[in-house]
Each structure stands twice: as C-alpha cells, then as structure tokens.
N, CA, C and O atoms as a MOPAC input file, in Angstrom:
PM7 MOZYME 1SCF
protein

 N    114.74800 1    66.93400 1    98.10300 1
 C    113.87500 1    68.02500 1    97.06800 1
 C    113.86700 1    67.14800 1    95.89300 1
 O    114.46400 1    66.16200 1    95.46100 1
 N    112.67500 1    68.16100 1    95.48700 1
 C    112.42100 1    67.76000 1    94.02300 1
 C    112.00200 1    68.70300 1    93.28100 1
 O    111.13500 1    69.56300 1    93.43700 1
 N    112.98200 1    68.35700 1    92.13500 1
 C    113.11300 1    69.82500 1    91.12900 1
 C    111.87800 1    69.37500 1    90.02800 1
 O    111.57500 1    68.24900 1    89.63300 1
 N    111.32400 1    70.63100 1    89.71400 1
 C    110.72500 1    70.23400 1    88.35500 1
 C    111.27700 1    71.65400 1    87.61000 1
 O    111.33100 1    72.80600 1    88.03800 1
 N    111.74800 1    70.93100 1    86.01400 1
 C    112.47300 1    72.35300 1    85.24400 1
 C    111.40900 1    71.38100 1    83.93300 1
 O    111.22500 1    70.20200 1    83.63000 1
 N    110.80400 1    73.09700 1    83.35900 1
 C    110.35700 1    72.65100 1    82.40100 1
 C    110.86500 1    73.30700 1    81.06500 1
 O    111.71600 1    74.17500 1    81.25800 1
 N    110.48400 1    73.05100 1    79.58600 1
 C    110.72600 1    72.99300 1    78.50900 1
 C    109.83100 1    73.18500 1    77.96400 1
 O    108.84700 1    72.51300 1    78.27400 1
 N    109.67000 1    74.47300 1    76.57900 1
 C    108.83500 1    74.63800 1    75.40500 1
 C    108.15200 1    75.67600 1    75.38200 1
 O    107.36200 1    75.83600 1    74.45200 1
 N    108.25200 1    76.42000 1    76.16100 1
 C    107.54000 1    77.48900 1    76.25700 1
 C    108.40500 1    78.85600 1    74.83100 1
 O    109.62300 1    78.90800 1    74.65500 1
 N    107.47000 1    79.67700 1    74.12300 1
 C    107.81600 1    80.64000 1    73.31000 1
 C    106.82000 1    80.90400 1    72.36000 1
 O    105.65900 1    80.50600 1    72.26500 1
 N    107.52000 1    81.66900 1    71.66300 1
 C    106.49600 1    82.76000 1    70.52000 1
 C    105.76800 1    82.18100 1    69.83100 1
 O    106.22800 1    81.06600 1    69.58400 1
 N    104.48200 1    82.42800 1    69.19900 1
 C    103.78800 1    81.42900 1    68.42200 1
 C    102.68500 1    82.15500 1    67.70700 1
 O    102.02800 1    82.87800 1    68.45700 1
 N    102.36700 1    82.14800 1    66.62600 1
 C    101.01000 1    83.08600 1    66.02000 1
 C     99.84500 1    82.37100 1    66.06900 1
 O     99.58900 1    81.16900 1    66.13500 1
 N     98.96500 1    83.73200 1    66.00400 1
 C     97.57900 1    82.64600 1    66.69700 1
 C     97.30500 1    81.37100 1    65.73900 1
 O     97.53300 1    81.30700 1    64.53100 1
 N     96.85400 1    80.54700 1    66.42900 1
 C     96.86700 1    79.15900 1    65.60600 1
 C     97.31800 1    78.14000 1    65.63400 1
 O     97.05800 1    77.12600 1    64.98800 1
 N     98.28700 1    78.41700 1    66.66100 1
 C     99.76800 1    77.56100 1    65.89800 1
 C     99.71300 1    76.81200 1    67.28000 1
 O     98.68000 1    76.71000 1    67.94100 1
 N    100.89100 1    76.31700 1    67.63300 1
 C    100.78900 1    74.69500 1    68.30700 1
 C    102.21600 1    74.44400 1    69.15200 1
 O    103.16600 1    73.89000 1    68.60000 1
 N    102.27800 1    74.91100 1    70.56800 1
 C    103.56500 1    74.54800 1    71.39900 1
 C    103.16000 1    73.39600 1    72.33700 1
 O    101.97400 1    73.13000 1    72.53100 1
 N    104.22400 1    72.68200 1    72.94500 1
 C    104.41500 1    71.29200 1    73.50400 1
 C    105.54000 1    71.73100 1    74.07600 1
 O    106.73000 1    71.81900 1    73.77600 1
 N    104.32900 1    72.17200 1    75.65200 1
 C    105.21700 1    71.97900 1    77.17300 1
 C    105.63000 1    70.99700 1    77.43900 1
 O    105.14900 1    70.02900 1    76.85200 1
 N    106.62500 1    70.78700 1    78.36200 1
 C    107.10500 1    69.15600 1    79.17900 1
 C    108.16200 1    70.37400 1    80.63300 1
 O    108.67400 1    71.47600 1    80.82900 1
 N    107.88100 1    69.08600 1    81.20000 1
 C    108.28300 1    69.12500 1    82.56800 1
 C    108.67800 1    68.28700 1    83.50100 1
 O    107.82800 1    67.69700 1    84.16800 1
 N    109.82900 1    68.11300 1    83.68200 1
 C    110.46300 1    66.72000 1    84.39300 1
 C    110.91600 1    67.39900 1    85.66800 1
 O    111.34000 1    68.46500 1    86.11400 1
 N    110.45000 1    65.69000 1    86.11500 1
 C    110.68200 1    65.85500 1    87.88400 1
 C    111.91700 1    65.25100 1    88.36700 1
 O    112.25200 1    64.21700 1    87.79000 1
 N    112.64600 1    65.67100 1    89.28500 1
 C    114.16400 1    64.82300 1    89.80600 1
 C    114.16000 1    65.03400 1    91.04800 1
 O    113.61900 1    65.80500 1    91.84100 1
 N    115.08500 1    63.94400 1    91.06000 1
 C    115.47500 1    64.07900 1    93.40000 1
 C    115.64700 1    62.43800 1    92.95400 1
 O    115.73000 1    61.68400 1    91.98400 1
 N    115.63600 1    62.49100 1    94.30900 1
 C    115.59300 1    60.99500 1    95.37200 1
 C    114.45900 1    60.57400 1    96.08200 1
 O    113.82500 1    61.39900 1    96.74100 1
 N    114.04100 1    59.11900 1    96.02200 1
 C    113.50000 1    58.71600 1    96.42900 1
 C    111.65500 1    59.78600 1    97.14500 1
 O    111.35100 1    60.39200 1    98.17200 1
 N    110.79900 1    59.35700 1    95.51200 1
 C    109.76200 1    60.22500 1    96.02700 1
 C    108.93600 1    59.45500 1    94.57900 1
 O    109.33100 1    59.03600 1    93.49100 1
 N    107.84700 1    59.53500 1    95.14600 1
 C    106.48300 1    58.97500 1    94.16500 1
 C    105.88200 1    60.48000 1    93.64100 1
 O    106.25200 1    61.48000 1    94.25700 1
 N    105.04000 1    60.60600 1    92.60700 1
 C    104.39900 1    61.47700 1    91.43600 1
 C    102.86800 1    61.07300 1    91.87600 1
 O    102.53800 1    59.96800 1    91.44600 1
 N    101.82500 1    61.78700 1    92.68400 1
 C    100.68900 1    61.23300 1    92.45600 1
 C    100.08300 1    62.43200 1    91.18400 1
 O    100.44100 1    62.28200 1    90.01600 1
 N     99.21300 1    63.51300 1    91.56100 1
 C     98.94300 1    64.43400 1    90.40700 1
 C     99.92300 1    65.35000 1    89.97100 1
 O    100.80900 1    65.75900 1    90.72200 1
 N     99.78900 1    65.73500 1    88.63900 1
 C    100.44700 1    66.34000 1    87.79500 1
 C    100.03900 1    67.60500 1    87.44400 1
 O     98.82000 1    67.44800 1    87.37800 1
 N    100.28800 1    68.92000 1    87.13900 1
 C     99.00400 1    69.34000 1    86.43500 1
 C    100.34400 1    70.80300 1    85.77200 1
 O    101.40700 1    71.12200 1    86.30400 1
 N     99.75000 1    71.33000 1    84.58800 1
 C    100.02400 1    72.80600 1    84.81400 1
 C     98.93100 1    74.14400 1    84.59600 1
 O     97.85600 1    74.11400 1    83.99700 1
 N     99.64100 1    75.42800 1    85.35300 1
 C     98.48800 1    76.90900 1    85.56700 1
 C     99.73200 1    77.68700 1    84.83500 1
 O    100.93000 1    77.42700 1    84.72800 1
 N     99.04300 1    78.57700 1    84.45900 1
 C     99.43000 1    79.82600 1    84.21700 1
 C     98.84400 1    81.23000 1    84.54100 1
 O     97.65400 1    81.49600 1    84.70300 1
 N     99.96600 1    82.12700 1    84.60800 1
 C     99.69700 1    83.16800 1    85.15100 1
 C     99.77800 1    84.51400 1    83.77300 1
 O    100.77600 1    84.65300 1    83.06700 1
 N     98.54500 1    85.35000 1    83.64700 1
 C     98.90800 1    86.00700 1    82.96600 1
 C     98.99500 1    87.93500 1    83.51100 1
 O     98.92000 1    88.27400 1    84.69100 1
 N     99.11500 1    88.65000 1    82.66800 1
 C     99.84800 1    90.08100 1    83.95400 1
 C     98.34100 1    90.44500 1    84.52700 1
 O     97.19800 1    90.55100 1    84.08100 1
 N     98.74300 1    90.51900 1    85.25900 1
 C     97.80000 1    91.04000 1    86.47100 1
 C     96.25700 1    90.07800 1    86.51600 1
 O     95.11700 1    90.51600 1    86.67600 1
 N     96.65600 1    88.80200 1    86.33800 1
 C     95.81500 1    88.13700 1    86.68700 1
 C     96.24700 1    86.80800 1    87.84000 1
 O     97.40800 1    86.43700 1    88.01400 1
 N     95.45600 1    86.42300 1    88.30400 1
 C     95.78300 1    85.25000 1    89.64800 1
 C     96.13500 1    84.32800 1    88.37500 1
 O     95.68200 1    84.28200 1    87.23100 1
 N     97.83000 1    83.11500 1    89.54000 1
 C     97.31800 1    82.54400 1    88.70400 1
 C     96.01800 1    81.17900 1    88.61900 1
 O     95.43900 1    81.22500 1    89.70400 1
 N     95.50200 1    80.23400 1    87.88900 1
 C     94.71900 1    79.84000 1    87.00300 1
 C     95.16600 1    77.96400 1    86.59700 1
 O     96.14100 1    77.53000 1    85.98300 1
 N     93.90700 1    77.15500 1    87.28800 1
 C     94.74700 1    76.09100 1    86.57100 1
 C     94.09800 1    75.77800 1    85.28600 1
 O     93.06300 1    76.19100 1    84.76400 1
 N     95.00200 1    74.92800 1    84.92300 1
 C     95.18700 1    74.85300 1    82.61400 1
 C     94.52700 1    73.45200 1    82.79800 1
 O     93.35400 1    73.28600 1    82.46600 1
 N     95.49000 1    72.15500 1    83.47700 1
 C     95.05000 1    70.99400 1    83.25900 1
 C     95.57300 1    70.29200 1    84.44400 1
 O     96.56700 1    70.64100 1    85.08100 1
 N     94.76600 1    69.19800 1    84.70700 1
 C     95.84800 1    68.29300 1    85.76000 1
 C     95.39500 1    66.89200 1    84.80600 1
 O     94.56300 1    66.67600 1    83.92500 1
 N     96.37000 1    66.15100 1    85.47400 1
 C     96.65700 1    64.41500 1    85.33300 1
 C     96.97300 1    63.60100 1    86.35200 1
 O     98.11000 1    63.55500 1    86.82100 1
 N     96.02400 1    62.92000 1    86.76000 1
 C     96.47500 1    61.97000 1    88.11600 1
 C     97.16400 1    60.83700 1    87.90000 1
 O     97.05200 1    60.37000 1    86.76600 1
 N     98.02200 1    60.11300 1    88.86400 1
 C     98.87600 1    58.76500 1    88.66500 1
 C     97.80200 1    57.85700 1    87.54000 1
 O     97.89100 1    57.24100 1    86.47800 1
 N     97.11700 1    58.10900 1    88.21500 1
 C     95.79000 1    57.34000 1    87.03400 1
 C     95.74300 1    57.27200 1    85.60400 1
 O     95.59500 1    56.34000 1    84.81300 1
 N     95.90600 1    58.49700 1    85.48400 1
 C     95.48100 1    58.79900 1    83.80800 1
 C     94.21400 1    59.79300 1    83.81600 1
 O     93.73100 1    60.16400 1    82.74600 1
 N     93.64500 1    60.25000 1    85.15400 1
 C     92.07000 1    60.87900 1    84.56600 1
 C     92.72200 1    62.40100 1    84.45400 1
 O     93.71400 1    62.68900 1    85.12500 1
 N     92.14700 1    63.27700 1    83.63300 1
 C     92.07800 1    64.56100 1    83.68600 1
 C     91.12000 1    65.63400 1    83.41500 1
 O     90.18300 1    65.28900 1    82.69500 1
 N     91.12200 1    66.16100 1    83.58800 1
 C     90.69500 1    67.69900 1    83.98900 1
 C     91.12000 1    68.69400 1    83.40200 1
 O     92.29400 1    68.98200 1    83.63700 1
 N     90.40300 1    69.51000 1    82.50900 1
 C     90.72100 1    70.91600 1    82.11100 1
 C     90.14400 1    71.95000 1    82.57100 1
 O     89.24500 1    71.72800 1    83.38200 1
 N     90.44700 1    73.38800 1    82.22600 1
 C     89.83100 1    74.57400 1    82.58000 1
 C     88.89000 1    74.94200 1    80.99300 1
 O     89.44500 1    75.04000 1    79.89800 1
 N     87.72500 1    75.06500 1    81.17600 1
 C     87.08700 1    75.19900 1    80.20700 1
 C     87.50300 1    75.22300 1    79.23800 1
 O     87.39500 1    74.31700 1    78.41200 1
 N     88.34600 1    76.72900 1    79.01900 1
 C     88.33000 1    77.53900 1    77.89900 1
 C     89.76500 1    77.13700 1    77.33200 1
 O     90.28300 1    77.84400 1    76.46800 1
 N     90.31900 1    76.15400 1    77.75300 1
 C     91.31000 1    75.08500 1    76.39700 1
 C     90.83500 1    73.84600 1    76.40700 1
 O     91.61600 1    73.00200 1    75.96700 1
 N     89.40600 1    73.32900 1    76.91000 1
 C     89.22300 1    72.38900 1    76.56100 1
 C     89.01300 1    71.55700 1    74.86000 1
 O     87.92200 1    71.90300 1    74.40500 1
 N     89.62900 1    70.77600 1    74.06700 1
 C     89.15500 1    70.19100 1    72.73300 1
 C     90.37400 1    71.48400 1    72.19300 1
 O     90.25700 1    71.91800 1    71.04700 1
 N     91.37000 1    71.95900 1    72.99900 1
 C     92.75800 1    72.46200 1    71.98300 1
 C     93.62400 1    72.16800 1    73.19900 1
 O     94.72900 1    71.93200 1    72.71100 1
 N     93.69000 1    72.08900 1    74.13800 1
 C     95.27600 1    71.31200 1    75.10500 1
 C     94.97500 1    70.06300 1    75.40200 1
 O     93.87400 1    69.65900 1    75.77500 1
 N     95.99300 1    69.40700 1    75.23500 1
 C     95.78900 1    68.10300 1    76.01700 1
 C     96.80400 1    67.84200 1    77.20200 1
 O     97.93400 1    68.30800 1    77.05600 1
 N     96.50600 1    67.11900 1    78.40200 1
 C     97.53800 1    67.02400 1    78.77100 1
 C     98.26900 1    65.48600 1    78.84400 1
 O     97.49500 1    64.56700 1    78.57400 1
 N     99.38900 1    65.17400 1    79.11200 1
 C     99.63100 1    63.73600 1    79.10000 1
 C    101.06300 1    63.01900 1    80.34200 1
 O    101.95000 1    63.81400 1    80.65200 1
 N    101.09300 1    62.31500 1    80.62300 1
 C    102.61200 1    62.15700 1    81.03000 1
 C    103.02900 1    60.74400 1    81.21600 1
 O    102.32100 1    59.73900 1    81.27300 1
 N    104.88200 1    60.91700 1    81.33700 1
 C    105.38900 1    59.49200 1    80.85400 1
 C    105.88500 1    58.92000 1    82.48100 1
 O    107.07400 1    59.05900 1    82.76600 1
 N    105.05300 1    58.35800 1    83.39500 1
 C    105.33700 1    57.97600 1    84.65300 1
 C    106.51500 1    57.63500 1    84.69000 1
 O    107.11100 1    58.04700 1    85.68500 1
 N    107.42600 1    56.69800 1    83.59500 1
 C    108.87900 1    56.18300 1    84.06300 1
 C    109.61600 1    57.19600 1    83.66500 1
 O    110.82600 1    56.97200 1    83.65900 1
 N    109.23800 1    58.33900 1    83.29800 1
 C    110.68000 1    59.55100 1    83.36600 1
 C    110.14600 1    60.52400 1    84.13900 1
 O    110.78500 1    61.57600 1    84.18600 1
 N    108.76900 1    60.42000 1    84.98700 1
 C    108.70300 1    61.29400 1    85.83600 1
 C    108.27900 1    62.52800 1    84.93700 1
 O    108.46900 1    63.63400 1    85.44400 1
 N    107.73300 1    62.48000 1    83.67300 1
 C    107.60100 1    64.29100 1    82.77200 1
 C    106.01600 1    64.19200 1    82.61500 1
 O    105.33200 1    63.17600 1    82.73100 1
 N    105.60300 1    65.46800 1    82.32800 1
 C    104.19600 1    65.85400 1    82.08800 1
 C    104.63100 1    66.66300 1    80.78300 1
 O    105.59300 1    67.37100 1    80.48600 1
 N    103.39900 1    66.19900 1    80.10300 1
 C    103.29800 1    67.41500 1    78.75500 1
 C    102.68300 1    67.79900 1    78.72900 1
 O    101.92000 1    67.33700 1    79.57800 1
 N    102.03400 1    68.99100 1    77.96200 1
 C    100.80800 1    69.60700 1    77.90700 1
 C    101.12300 1    70.46600 1    76.06900 1
 O    101.79200 1    71.44700 1    75.74700 1
 N    100.40400 1    69.65300 1    75.39000 1
 C     99.80600 1    69.59400 1    74.08100 1
 C     99.19100 1    70.77000 1    74.04000 1
 O     98.16900 1    70.90300 1    74.71300 1
 N     99.69900 1    71.90400 1    73.21500 1
 C     98.84000 1    73.37400 1    73.35000 1
 C     98.74800 1    73.38200 1    71.56200 1
 O     99.71300 1    73.74500 1    70.88900 1
 N     97.33300 1    72.88700 1    70.89200 1
 C     97.20400 1    73.24800 1    69.46700 1
 C     95.78600 1    74.56700 1    69.63900 1
 O     95.35200 1    74.93600 1    70.73100 1
 N     95.38400 1    74.98100 1    68.54300 1
 C     94.68600 1    76.42300 1    68.12500 1
 C     94.92000 1    77.59500 1    69.67700 1
 O     94.22300 1    77.79800 1    70.67200 1
 N     95.87500 1    77.98900 1    69.33400 1
 C     96.39200 1    78.77200 1    70.28800 1
 C     96.36600 1    80.41800 1    70.09200 1
 O     97.07200 1    81.04000 1    69.29700 1
 N     95.31800 1    81.01800 1    71.06700 1
 C     94.83700 1    82.06700 1    70.93000 1
 C     95.82200 1    83.35700 1    72.00700 1
 O     96.43500 1    83.09800 1    73.04300 1
 N     95.63500 1    85.22100 1    71.08000 1
 C     95.89900 1    85.55900 1    72.28300 1
 C     95.92700 1    85.35700 1    73.62400 1
 O     96.86800 1    85.53400 1    74.39700 1
 N     95.05700 1    85.05400 1    73.79800 1
 C     94.44200 1    85.14100 1    75.16900 1
 C     95.14300 1    84.00600 1    76.56400 1
 O     95.26600 1    84.09600 1    77.78600 1
 N     95.47100 1    82.96200 1    75.47500 1
 C     96.61600 1    81.83800 1    76.07700 1
 C     97.81600 1    82.75700 1    76.52000 1
 O     98.29600 1    82.34300 1    77.57500 1
 N     98.54100 1    84.05400 1    75.95600 1
 C     99.37800 1    84.34400 1    76.58200 1
 C     99.57800 1    84.40400 1    78.22700 1
 O     98.73100 1    84.88700 1    78.97700 1
 N    100.97900 1    83.77000 1    78.71600 1
 C    100.97700 1    83.55900 1    80.23500 1
 C    102.05900 1    83.06300 1    80.19900 1
 O    102.61400 1    82.52800 1    79.23900 1
 N    102.54600 1    83.25800 1    81.59200 1
 C    103.38600 1    81.96700 1    82.31000 1
 C    103.24700 1    80.94200 1    82.92500 1
 O    103.02600 1    80.82300 1    84.13000 1
 N    103.37900 1    80.05700 1    82.06400 1
 C    103.53600 1    78.85700 1    82.49100 1
 C    103.73600 1    77.92900 1    83.30800 1
 O    104.69400 1    77.25700 1    82.92300 1
 N    103.01400 1    77.30700 1    84.88500 1
 C    104.12900 1    76.72500 1    85.73700 1
 C    103.55800 1    75.36400 1    85.70500 1
 O    102.38400 1    75.01600 1    85.58000 1
 N    104.69000 1    74.63200 1    85.85200 1
 C    103.90200 1    72.50400 1    86.13700 1
 C    104.26800 1    72.96600 1    87.56400 1
 O    105.07000 1    73.76300 1    88.05100 1
 N    102.88400 1    71.71300 1    88.22900 1
 C    103.03300 1    71.36600 1    89.45000 1
 C    103.02500 1    69.70800 1    89.80400 1
 O    102.71800 1    68.68900 1    89.18500 1
 N    103.42000 1    69.95300 1    90.84700 1
 C    103.30500 1    68.29500 1    91.10000 1
 C    102.77500 1    68.01900 1    92.70500 1
 O    102.97800 1    68.93800 1    93.49800 1
 N    102.20800 1    66.97600 1    93.12500 1
 C    102.09200 1    66.75500 1    94.36800 1
 C    102.43900 1    65.20100 1    94.14900 1
 O    102.03300 1    64.30900 1    93.40400 1
 N    103.52900 1    65.34100 1    95.31400 1
 C    104.82400 1    64.72100 1    95.30400 1
 C    104.82700 1    63.90500 1    96.89600 1
 O    104.29400 1    64.50900 1    97.82700 1
 N    105.32400 1    62.79600 1    97.10200 1
 C    105.49800 1    61.94000 1    98.29900 1
 C    107.00800 1    61.74800 1    98.44600 1
 O    107.49300 1    60.95000 1    97.64400 1
 N    107.66500 1    62.20000 1    99.12500 1
 C    109.00500 1    61.85000 1    99.49900 1
 C    109.22000 1    60.86600 1   100.12300 1
 O    108.20900 1    60.82800 1   100.82500 1
 N    109.90800 1    59.87000 1   100.44200 1
 C    110.61100 1    58.78600 1   101.32500 1
 C    112.05800 1    59.21900 1   101.42600 1
 O    112.84500 1    59.63000 1   100.57200 1
 N    112.22600 1    58.89700 1   103.36300 1
 C    112.98700 1    59.19600 1   104.07500 1
 C    112.99200 1    58.57500 1   105.61400 1
 O    112.05400 1    58.70300 1   106.40100 1
 N    114.07000 1    57.96800 1   105.85200 1
 C    114.30500 1    57.30300 1   107.14600 1
 C    112.89500 1    56.27400 1   107.96500 1
 O    112.64400 1    56.05800 1   109.15000 1
 N    112.28300 1    55.87600 1   106.80500 1
 C    110.90100 1    55.09400 1   106.95800 1
 C    109.73800 1    56.28500 1   107.10100 1
 O    108.55000 1    56.02300 1   107.28800 1
 N    110.09000 1    57.16500 1   107.02500 1
 C    108.42600 1    58.33200 1   106.85600 1
 C    108.64400 1    59.16600 1   105.24500 1
 O    109.57900 1    59.61100 1   104.57800 1
 N    107.51000 1    59.07000 1   105.16900 1
 C    106.95100 1    60.05300 1   103.82500 1
 C    106.34300 1    61.09100 1   104.35300 1
 O    105.47400 1    61.24600 1   105.21100 1
 N    107.20300 1    62.02200 1   103.42100 1
 C    106.66300 1    63.70000 1   103.18900 1
 C    106.12400 1    63.93400 1   102.18300 1
 O    106.67000 1    63.86200 1   101.08200 1
 N    104.83900 1    64.28900 1   102.40600 1
 C    104.33300 1    64.61100 1   101.41200 1
 C    104.20900 1    66.00700 1   100.97200 1
 O    104.36800 1    66.83800 1   101.86600 1
 N    103.98500 1    66.40600 1    99.91000 1
 C    104.15300 1    68.19400 1    99.37500 1
 C    103.69200 1    68.51700 1    98.26600 1
 O    103.21500 1    67.65100 1    97.53300 1
 N    103.71900 1    69.39100 1    98.02300 1
 C    103.16100 1    70.43100 1    96.38200 1
 C    105.13600 1    71.05300 1    96.04000 1
 O    105.74100 1    71.79100 1    96.81800 1
 N    105.56300 1    70.64500 1    95.09100 1
 C    106.60500 1    71.29400 1    94.38500 1
 C    105.70700 1    72.19800 1    93.04600 1
 O    104.57300 1    71.93700 1    92.64400 1
 N    106.71200 1    73.39600 1    92.51100 1
 C    106.38800 1    74.28300 1    91.48900 1
 C    107.40700 1    73.99200 1    90.46900 1
 O    108.16600 1    73.09000 1    90.82300 1
 N    107.64300 1    74.47400 1    89.33700 1
 C    108.77600 1    75.06900 1    88.34000 1
 C    108.86500 1    76.33700 1    88.14700 1
 O    107.85200 1    77.02200 1    88.28800 1
 N    109.50800 1    76.64500 1    87.95700 1
 C    110.18800 1    77.82900 1    87.52800 1
 C    109.69400 1    78.76500 1    86.53900 1
 O    109.94800 1    79.96600 1    86.43900 1
 N    108.86000 1    77.94400 1    85.73600 1
 C    107.74600 1    78.88700 1    84.37200 1
 C    109.07700 1    79.03600 1    83.17200 1
 O    110.28700 1    78.93100 1    82.97400 1
 N    107.53000 1    79.41800 1    82.50600 1
 C    107.74500 1    79.24800 1    80.81200 1
 C    106.83800 1    80.17300 1    80.27700 1
 O    105.63600 1    80.10300 1    80.53200 1
 N    107.42400 1    81.20900 1    79.40800 1
 C    106.95700 1    82.17900 1    78.96500 1
 C    106.21100 1    81.59400 1    77.74800 1
 O    106.58000 1    80.55800 1    77.19500 1
 N    105.22500 1    82.26100 1    77.39200 1
 C    104.23600 1    81.62100 1    75.89300 1
 C    103.63700 1    82.98100 1    75.74700 1
 O    103.08900 1    83.75800 1    76.52800 1
 N    103.93800 1    82.99900 1    74.44700 1
 C    103.44700 1    84.55700 1    74.21500 1
 C    102.85700 1    84.30500 1    72.71900 1
 O    103.46400 1    84.07400 1    71.67300 1
 N    101.51700 1    84.42300 1    72.96800 1
 C    100.48700 1    84.23400 1    71.61200 1
 C    100.36900 1    85.44800 1    70.59700 1
 O     99.53600 1    86.35500 1    70.59100 1
 N    101.44800 1    85.21100 1    69.73000 1
 C    100.59600 1    86.70200 1    68.69800 1
 C    101.14200 1    87.42300 1    67.44500 1
 O    102.36400 1    87.57500 1    67.42300 1
 N    100.44300 1    87.87900 1    66.42400 1
 C    101.07800 1    87.94400 1    65.12000 1
 C    101.80700 1    89.32100 1    65.39100 1
 O    102.51600 1    89.82700 1    64.52100 1

C-alpha cells in the first residue's frame, strides 16, 4: 500500500497565502502524476492542479495565476502554494497520486488519496 499524508491547511484571511504539502510513503513504488483536488460543502470534488513526473502542470481556471503546484521526486512530495486566497477557495483539499507498485515481479497501478486538509478563507 501507499499512504499520502497532507499538511499545511488552516484558517487564513482573504488575500493571504498557504502552502499545502503531501508526502507519499510505502514500499517499492513509483509515482506518475500527482495532484490536488478540493471539495466545498454541497459541491462535487474538483481538480485544482496536477503535475506529471516530468513536471508538466495543469490548473483549474479559477486558480491560474494564484496557485502553483510543484513536486520533489526525491522526497515523493507534492506541494501547492496558494496565494491571493479568496473565500471561494474554502474547501477540504485532497492530495492524489497515480502510483505503480511493484511486487513479485509484477506491477500494480493504482490511484491513492490523502485524508484531506481543511482550508478556510475568511475574515
């Protein structure tokens, strides 16, 4: 199995910044794409940003220019730097990883999720 542990959420005023981190751990695995998703109360979970193993990024339109996704492949960690935060960014943010596990000479693809971290933007 692979575990994803998120950190960095909290309460921030509009216009403020937060940095989320998500570290993957386990044995014998490689990570392909990683990403951040969010779910606000009463709404469906939506993609916020994704990054491939090669560093290509994709952003949801409302966060372009404000959020930056990055990753440290050596640490199996993905980050989300969030600037100019708005009340509508309030949500639970989830880390996601597209993983290949290796065991007994075979490979096993899978998608893993973190437990979520609350981000609240309010004055």
